[in-house]
Amino acid sequence: MKLSIVLSTHAAKFQAVAYKGDFEQNVAKIASYGFDGVEPAVRDPGIVDHDGLIAAVAEHGLEIPAIGTGQAWGEEHLSFTDPDPQVRQRAIDRIASHVPLAKSAGALVIIGLVRGIIQEGVSESQAREWMYSGFKSCVEIAGREGVRIAFEPLNRYETQLLNTARESLELIDRVGADNLGLLLDTFHMNIEEPSIEQSIKLCGDRIFHFHVADSNRWYPGAGHLDFRRILETLFSTGYAGFVSGEFMAVPDADTAARKGIAHLRDLGIE
Amino acid sequence: MKLSIVLSTHAAKFQAVAYKGDFEQNVAKIASYGFDGVEPAVRDPGIVDHDGLIAAVAEHGLEIPAIGTGQAWGEEHLSFTDPDPQVRQRAIDRIASHVPLAKSAGALVIIGLVRGIIQEGVSESQAREWMYSGFKSCVEIAGREGVRIAFEPLNRYETQLLNTARESLELIDRVGADNLGLLLDTFHMNIEEPSIEQSIKLCGDRIFHFHVADSNRWYPGAGHLDFRRILETLFSTGYAGFVSGEFMAVPDADTAARKGIAHLRDLGIE
């Protein structure tokens, strides 16, 4: 089982990012804990040294399975569903700007909160159409470079759009592109999916990436999720990607990372 | 096992109230489905016919285990932690106005969102002090009438104040009154408690009331919670109160009520 962990390339508000602060020092620590990869959370690839980032990770023998983009929403409020067409275009442009970095890193691009919420004064059907257009544009741009996009169903409190695996699969069908798939996250699934295991089976080979946090968004082992059952189900679908930790830095980032990986390695899943 | 279900005395925004609309007609339906009680959600007891409400429920052989008060937050934004002292006092007065109704009905009074959130510009320690004062006042007023108060830990997305059983027990200790206890809700516990069963044991005889909704806030049986294990643990503490359904009206209120009670009765718990 290949394990990675989310690492922000700079300070962020988003509390479920396990590591913040000095990037290179944190990569070294992550490698020393036994992780196989790092999942950078990048607000704006335009202000990141692509080669430097990739080299800093490779130096420690780690891979970059995926690049997170949610800070563009959290800090700049860019989204596919903003009533302002210029903001919608900037959100698409921002995702497009991740594609060269992702291509160089051999990573996929995650779409989480950048898809947006239903903002005040916007009808649900209008929001869904704008969201669809955003996905369609980004998937086409990424597809030309052979880069995959994984979008993450999020629980109802974070957005009204795409909470469950079932409605996410409908969007994927409608976009109709091979390079669009899902990032499933156990914290959100615990709230939204009638059965976590059944939903994993339902998504099957459309699962491009996988996030783990326990039921309380702490590190795996701190809540009541059955990670053995969940991960055995995941790998039974043929999934060969990373299992990536995105959880709160409690009691602190280092303890969370160490306890999380210990719990997952103790499962003995190959 | 005595089962009840939440029923609003008038239209409300709060989506987890299973029944809205015509109160008497709904009481008749609830009785016909086999419930033993009704838990009225009352925004303002001052505009409710107390005797009429109690008679409408008694006519169908049902009890009133508890009275919900959350609509005062949802519709009027009354809370113990508002920066405006007049609003804080109105929140306390509102809870106090539930005491005569609760006494007549033989019910306890629930404090959910009326406790408040940490509002902008208010420090966490200030919010916690105002909240404590609100509880202290309400518990004293209710205590003089022999009425019990049950407050509900809520998940992190609904308030930053009192999410877990452990911090709720600390508040109870600080208030130091026999008539203050907990309302535990399985939907919130699934998100916040490291182990639902361990937290039930931890709260023990401080559990005054109990809400059931499944992991996705649908009726019990629609998600992945193990209600047999949860309720057996609850009754092992000596709990002798009601198990009360508070879940979303999906696919519709009648179907949710019927399927929910069928699932719980099928457990065969006495």
PDB file of C-alpha atoms in Angstrom, chain B residues 4 21 65 76 80 86 159 173 184 211 241 256:
ATOM      1  CA  SER B   4     -41.027   9.098  19.814  1.00  0.00           C
ATOM      2  CA  GLY B  21     -47.628  21.071   8.935  1.00  0.00           C
ATOM      3  CA  PRO B  65     -40.861  13.215  26.529  1.00  0.00           C
ATOM      4  CA  GLU B  76     -35.193  34.435  15.356  1.00  0.00           C
ATOM      5  CA  PHE B  80     -26.882  32.683  24.829  1.00  0.00           C
ATOM      6  CA  GLN B  86     -30.711  42.048  25.110  1.00  0.00           C
ATOM      7  CA  THR B 159     -21.485  25.331  16.254  1.00  0.00           C
ATOM      8  CA  ASP B 173     -19.877  19.530  36.171  1.00  0.00           C
ATOM      9  CA  LEU B 184     -27.145  12.569  22.655  1.00  0.00           C
ATOM     10  CA  HIS B 211     -32.071  11.221  19.373  1.00  0.00           C
ATOM     11  CA  GLY B 241     -36.187   7.393  28.606  1.00  0.00           C
ATOM     12  CA  ALA B 256     -39.180   8.141   6.801  1.00  0.00           C
TER      13      ALA B 256
END
